[in-house]
PDB file of C-alpha atoms in Angstrom:
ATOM      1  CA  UNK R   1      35.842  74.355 102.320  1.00 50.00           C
ATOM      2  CA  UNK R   2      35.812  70.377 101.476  1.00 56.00           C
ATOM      3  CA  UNK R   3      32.772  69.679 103.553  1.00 58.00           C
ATOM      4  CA  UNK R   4      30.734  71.444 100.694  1.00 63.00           C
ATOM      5  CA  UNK R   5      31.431  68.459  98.620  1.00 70.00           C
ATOM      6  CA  UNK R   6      28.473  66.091 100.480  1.00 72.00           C
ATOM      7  CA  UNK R   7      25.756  68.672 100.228  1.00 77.00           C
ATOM      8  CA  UNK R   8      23.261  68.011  98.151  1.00 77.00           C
ATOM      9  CA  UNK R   9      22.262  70.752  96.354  1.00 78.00           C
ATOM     10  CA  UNK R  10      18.794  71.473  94.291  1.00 83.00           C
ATOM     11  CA  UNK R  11      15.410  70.651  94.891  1.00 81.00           C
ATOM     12  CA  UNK R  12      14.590  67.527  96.385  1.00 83.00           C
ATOM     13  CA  UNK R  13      13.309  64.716  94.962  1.00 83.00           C
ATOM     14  CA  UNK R  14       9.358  63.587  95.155  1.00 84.00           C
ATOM     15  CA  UNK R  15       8.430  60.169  94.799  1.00 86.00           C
ATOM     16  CA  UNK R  16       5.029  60.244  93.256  1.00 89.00           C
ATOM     17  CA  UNK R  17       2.503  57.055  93.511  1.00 89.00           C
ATOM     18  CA  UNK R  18       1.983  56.527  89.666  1.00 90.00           C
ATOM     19  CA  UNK R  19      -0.284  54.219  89.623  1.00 89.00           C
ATOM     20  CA  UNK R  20      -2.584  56.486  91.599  1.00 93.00           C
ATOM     21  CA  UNK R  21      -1.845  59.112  88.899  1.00 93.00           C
ATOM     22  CA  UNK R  22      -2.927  56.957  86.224  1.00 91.00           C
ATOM     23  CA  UNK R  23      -6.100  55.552  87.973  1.00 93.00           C
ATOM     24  CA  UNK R  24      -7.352  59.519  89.047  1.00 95.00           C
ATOM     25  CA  UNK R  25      -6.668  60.498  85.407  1.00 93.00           C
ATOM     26  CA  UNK R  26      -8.486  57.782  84.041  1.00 93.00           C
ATOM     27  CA  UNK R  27     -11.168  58.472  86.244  1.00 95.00           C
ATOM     28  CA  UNK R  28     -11.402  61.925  84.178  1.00 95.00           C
ATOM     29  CA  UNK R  29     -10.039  64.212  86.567  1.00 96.00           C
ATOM     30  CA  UNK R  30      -7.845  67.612  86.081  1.00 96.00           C
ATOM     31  CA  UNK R  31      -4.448  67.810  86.383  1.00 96.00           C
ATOM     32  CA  UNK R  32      -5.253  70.127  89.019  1.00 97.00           C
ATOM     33  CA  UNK R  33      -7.202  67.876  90.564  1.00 97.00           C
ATOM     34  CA  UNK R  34      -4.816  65.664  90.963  1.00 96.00           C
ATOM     35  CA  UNK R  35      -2.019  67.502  91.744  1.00 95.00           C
ATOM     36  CA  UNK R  36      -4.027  68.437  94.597  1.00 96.00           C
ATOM     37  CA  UNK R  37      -5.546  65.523  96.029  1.00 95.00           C
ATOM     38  CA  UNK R  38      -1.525  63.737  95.770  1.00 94.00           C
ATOM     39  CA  UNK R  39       0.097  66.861  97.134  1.00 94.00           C
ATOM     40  CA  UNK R  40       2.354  67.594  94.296  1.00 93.00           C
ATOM     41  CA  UNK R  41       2.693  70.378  91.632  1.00 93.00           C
ATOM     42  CA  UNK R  42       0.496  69.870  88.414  1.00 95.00           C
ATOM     43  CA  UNK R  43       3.937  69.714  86.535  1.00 94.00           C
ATOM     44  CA  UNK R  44       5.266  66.839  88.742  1.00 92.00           C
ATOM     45  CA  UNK R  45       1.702  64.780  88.682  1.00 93.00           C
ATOM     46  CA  UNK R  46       1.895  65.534  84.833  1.00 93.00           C
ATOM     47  CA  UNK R  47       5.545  64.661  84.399  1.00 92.00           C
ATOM     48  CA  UNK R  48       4.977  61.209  86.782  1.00 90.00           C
ATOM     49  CA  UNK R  49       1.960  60.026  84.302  1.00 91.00           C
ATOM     50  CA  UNK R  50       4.552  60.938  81.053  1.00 90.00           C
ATOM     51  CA  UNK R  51       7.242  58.837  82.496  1.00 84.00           C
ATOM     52  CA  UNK R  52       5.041  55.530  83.120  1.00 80.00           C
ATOM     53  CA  UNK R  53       4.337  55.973  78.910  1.00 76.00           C
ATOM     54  CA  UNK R  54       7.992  55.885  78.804  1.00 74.00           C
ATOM     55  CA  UNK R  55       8.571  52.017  80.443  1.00 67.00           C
ATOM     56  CA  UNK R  56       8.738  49.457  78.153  1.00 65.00           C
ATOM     57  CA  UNK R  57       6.402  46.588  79.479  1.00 58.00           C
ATOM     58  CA  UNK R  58       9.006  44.088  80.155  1.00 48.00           C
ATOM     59  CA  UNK R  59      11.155  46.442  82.492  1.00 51.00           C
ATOM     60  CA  UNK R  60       8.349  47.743  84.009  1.00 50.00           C
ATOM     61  CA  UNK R  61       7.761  44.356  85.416  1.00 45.00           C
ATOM     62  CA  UNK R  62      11.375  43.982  86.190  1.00 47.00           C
ATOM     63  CA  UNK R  63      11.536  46.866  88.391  1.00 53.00           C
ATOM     64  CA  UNK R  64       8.702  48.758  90.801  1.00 55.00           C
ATOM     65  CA  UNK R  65       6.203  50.245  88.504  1.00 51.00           C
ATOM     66  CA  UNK R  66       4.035  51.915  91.951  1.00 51.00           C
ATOM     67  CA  UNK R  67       6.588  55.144  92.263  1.00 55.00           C
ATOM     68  CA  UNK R  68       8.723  56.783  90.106  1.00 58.00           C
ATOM     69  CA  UNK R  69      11.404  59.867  91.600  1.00 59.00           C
ATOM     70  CA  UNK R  70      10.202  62.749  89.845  1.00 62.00           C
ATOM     71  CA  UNK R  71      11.760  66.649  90.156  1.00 55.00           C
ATOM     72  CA  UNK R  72      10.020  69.245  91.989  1.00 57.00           C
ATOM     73  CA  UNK R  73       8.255  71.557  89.840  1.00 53.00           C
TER      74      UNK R  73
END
């Protein structure tokens, strides 16, 4: 069975808006909230906002700051 060997295999990949992340949780709102109003899991909303704490400034410049590919929950 070689023809397995292009599958892809797992969950698929959700690219969440970050910046939108960032400006609903500044506005004070739940994870929940959020989670909801983006169409994600809390963990993935959650994960999305950790990761954009994780770019150092200069890269983040360098490369596209909006989305980031984030696992399913």
């Amino acid at each position: 069975m070689y023809f397995r060997r292009w599958l892809r295999l797992g969950r698929p990949q959700i690219v969440v808006d970050v910046r939108k992340v960032a400006a609903l949780r500044e506005q004070g709102r739940s994870w929940p909230a959020i989670a909801k109003q983006l169409g994600v899991g809390v963990g993935t909303a959650y994960r999305a906002y950790q990761e954009l704490s994780k770019i150092p400034k200069a890269e983040s410049l360098s490369r596209n700051p909006d989305s980031l590919l984030v696992a399913a929950d």
